Amino acid sequence: QVQLQESGGGSVQAGGSLRLSCTVSGSASSIYHLGWHRQAPGKEREGIASIYLGKVAGDNTRYADSVKGRFTVSLDNDKTTVYLQMNSLKPEDTGMYYCAAGRTFVDFWRGRNDWGQGTQVTVSS
């Protein structure tokens, strides 16, 4: 089983930026998609960004429409840390952010993942 540990959450005003980090350890050989889900108060958890660990000719990232153009998911060279750079934050971005590791693209976006414990992001207006 893979272990995921998030860091970098906090409080910020609307329009500000935050960067989340997630370290990956344990048995990660079957993991091909890393990224982030979030859960806003009173809402279901939703996928927001993923990055494919394998080789691909084009873009290996995917984003939910709600964050496209504002958030960027990336990996370090060792593929042991996944980041989420969040810019132009809005109050509706408030929620618990979970690092996620999935074996397939469908698994990742349907929430069939290994999970971190989550880190809180609060955006005030």
GROMACS .gro file of C-alpha atoms in nm:
model
  125
    1GLN     CA    1   0.000   0.000   0.000
    2VAL     CA    2   0.115   0.351  -0.077
    3GLN     CA    3   0.137   0.620   0.191
    4LEU     CA    4   0.060   0.983   0.110
    5GLN     CA    5   0.131   1.285   0.330
    6GLU     CA    6   0.009   1.633   0.240
    7SER     CA    7   0.142   1.969   0.354
    8GLY     CA    8   0.103   2.333   0.261
    9GLY     CA    9  -0.259   2.412   0.336
   10GLY     CA   10  -0.365   2.728   0.512
   11SER     CA   11  -0.571   3.044   0.492
   12VAL     CA   12  -0.543   3.300   0.217
   13GLN     CA   13  -0.744   3.590   0.079
   14ALA     CA   14  -0.921   3.566  -0.253
   15GLY     CA   15  -0.680   3.619  -0.540
   16GLY     CA   16  -0.391   3.473  -0.345
   17SER     CA   17  -0.185   3.161  -0.399
   18LEU     CA   18  -0.094   2.845  -0.212
   19ARG     CA   19   0.121   2.546  -0.295
   20LEU     CA   20   0.036   2.202  -0.167
   21SER     CA   21   0.287   1.919  -0.149
   22CYS     CA   22   0.237   1.546  -0.110
   23THR     CA   23   0.511   1.295  -0.043
   24VAL     CA   24   0.461   0.943  -0.173
   25SER     CA   25   0.611   0.638  -0.002
   26GLY     CA   26   0.553   0.267   0.034
   27SER     CA   27   0.453   0.024  -0.240
   28ALA     CA   28   0.391   0.261  -0.527
   29SER     CA   29   0.487   0.038  -0.821
   30SER     CA   30   0.123  -0.007  -0.928
   31ILE     CA   31   0.042   0.364  -0.907
   32TYR     CA   32   0.020   0.546  -1.240
   33HIS     CA   33  -0.184   0.855  -1.155
   34LEU     CA   34  -0.118   1.102  -0.876
   35GLY     CA   35  -0.302   1.419  -0.797
   36TRP     CA   36  -0.562   1.591  -0.587
   37HIS     CA   37  -0.922   1.573  -0.487
   38ARG     CA   38  -1.103   1.818  -0.265
   39GLN     CA   39  -1.413   1.825  -0.051
   40ALA     CA   40  -1.594   2.152   0.010
   41PRO     CA   41  -1.817   2.189   0.316
   42GLY     CA   42  -2.144   2.005   0.260
   43LYS     CA   43  -2.034   1.863  -0.075
   44GLU     CA   44  -1.897   1.536  -0.205
   45ARG     CA   45  -1.530   1.487  -0.269
   46GLU     CA   46  -1.432   1.571  -0.628
   47GLY     CA   47  -1.126   1.520  -0.840
   48ILE     CA   48  -0.951   1.839  -0.946
   49ALA     CA   49  -0.611   1.751  -1.093
   50SER     CA   50  -0.414   1.445  -1.197
   51ILE     CA   51  -0.076   1.370  -1.348
   52TYR     CA   52   0.024   1.051  -1.525
   53LEU     CA   53   0.351   0.893  -1.413
   54GLY     CA   54   0.416   0.705  -1.736
   55LYS     CA   55   0.550   0.824  -2.067
   56VAL     CA   56   0.311   1.013  -2.290
   57ALA     CA   57   0.361   1.213  -2.607
   58GLY     CA   58   0.140   1.503  -2.507
   59ASP     CA   59   0.018   1.661  -2.188
   60ASN     CA   60   0.013   1.418  -1.897
   61THR     CA   61  -0.209   1.632  -1.676
   62ARG     CA   62  -0.585   1.668  -1.644
   63TYR     CA   63  -0.790   1.925  -1.460
   64ALA     CA   64  -1.146   1.979  -1.354
   65ASP     CA   65  -1.306   2.272  -1.532
   66SER     CA   66  -1.344   2.455  -1.202
   67VAL     CA   67  -0.965   2.486  -1.159
   68LYS     CA   68  -0.836   2.481  -1.515
   69GLY     CA   69  -0.606   2.772  -1.587
   70ARG     CA   70  -0.558   2.851  -1.217
   71PHE     CA   71  -0.414   2.531  -1.070
   72THR     CA   72  -0.107   2.338  -1.185
   73VAL     CA   73  -0.015   1.983  -1.083
   74SER     CA   74   0.346   1.872  -1.110
   75LEU     CA   75   0.597   1.610  -0.995
   76ASP     CA   76   0.952   1.625  -0.869
   77ASN     CA   77   1.221   1.445  -1.070
   78ASP     CA   78   1.208   1.137  -0.847
   79LYS     CA   79   0.829   1.115  -0.877
   80THR     CA   80   0.808   1.095  -0.499
   81THR     CA   81   0.643   1.432  -0.444
   82VAL     CA   82   0.340   1.574  -0.621
   83TYR     CA   83   0.258   1.943  -0.601
   84LEU     CA   84  -0.050   2.154  -0.656
   85GLN     CA   85   0.019   2.520  -0.729
   86MET     CA   86  -0.303   2.713  -0.673
   87ASN     CA   87  -0.328   3.068  -0.807
   88SER     CA   88  -0.613   3.318  -0.825
   89LEU     CA   89  -0.785   3.140  -0.539
   90LYS     CA   90  -1.156   3.194  -0.487
   91PRO     CA   91  -1.375   3.146  -0.177
   92GLU     CA   92  -1.534   2.848  -0.350
   93ASP     CA   93  -1.194   2.677  -0.349
   94THR     CA   94  -1.229   2.639   0.027
   95GLY     CA   95  -1.222   2.279   0.142
   96MET     CA   96  -1.017   1.983   0.248
   97TYR     CA   97  -0.762   1.887  -0.013
   98TYR     CA   98  -0.661   1.522  -0.042
   99CYS     CA   99  -0.362   1.379  -0.218
  100ALA     CA  100  -0.466   1.074  -0.419
  101ALA     CA  101  -0.289   0.785  -0.591
  102GLY     CA  102  -0.472   0.576  -0.847
  103ARG     CA  103  -0.387   0.276  -1.062
  104THR     CA  104  -0.582   0.387  -1.367
  105PHE     CA  105  -0.715   0.719  -1.498
  106VAL     CA  106  -1.072   0.606  -1.440
  107ASP     CA  107  -0.992   0.486  -1.089
  108PHE     CA  108  -0.836   0.819  -1.004
  109TRP     CA  109  -1.121   1.037  -1.122
  110ARG     CA  110  -1.387   0.807  -0.978
  111GLY     CA  111  -1.222   0.823  -0.638
  112ARG     CA  112  -1.093   0.465  -0.621
  113ASN     CA  113  -0.761   0.574  -0.476
  114ASP     CA  114  -0.522   0.556  -0.190
  115TRP     CA  115  -0.559   0.875   0.010
  116GLY     CA  116  -0.366   1.113   0.225
  117GLN     CA  117  -0.523   1.252   0.542
  118GLY     CA  118  -0.597   1.587   0.383
  119THR     CA  119  -0.496   1.946   0.434
  120GLN     CA  120  -0.736   2.236   0.485
  121VAL     CA  121  -0.746   2.530   0.245
  122THR     CA  122  -0.954   2.832   0.340
  123VAL     CA  123  -1.003   3.125   0.104
  124SER     CA  124  -1.164   3.436   0.243
  125SER     CA  125  -1.335   3.705   0.039
   0.00000   0.00000   0.00000
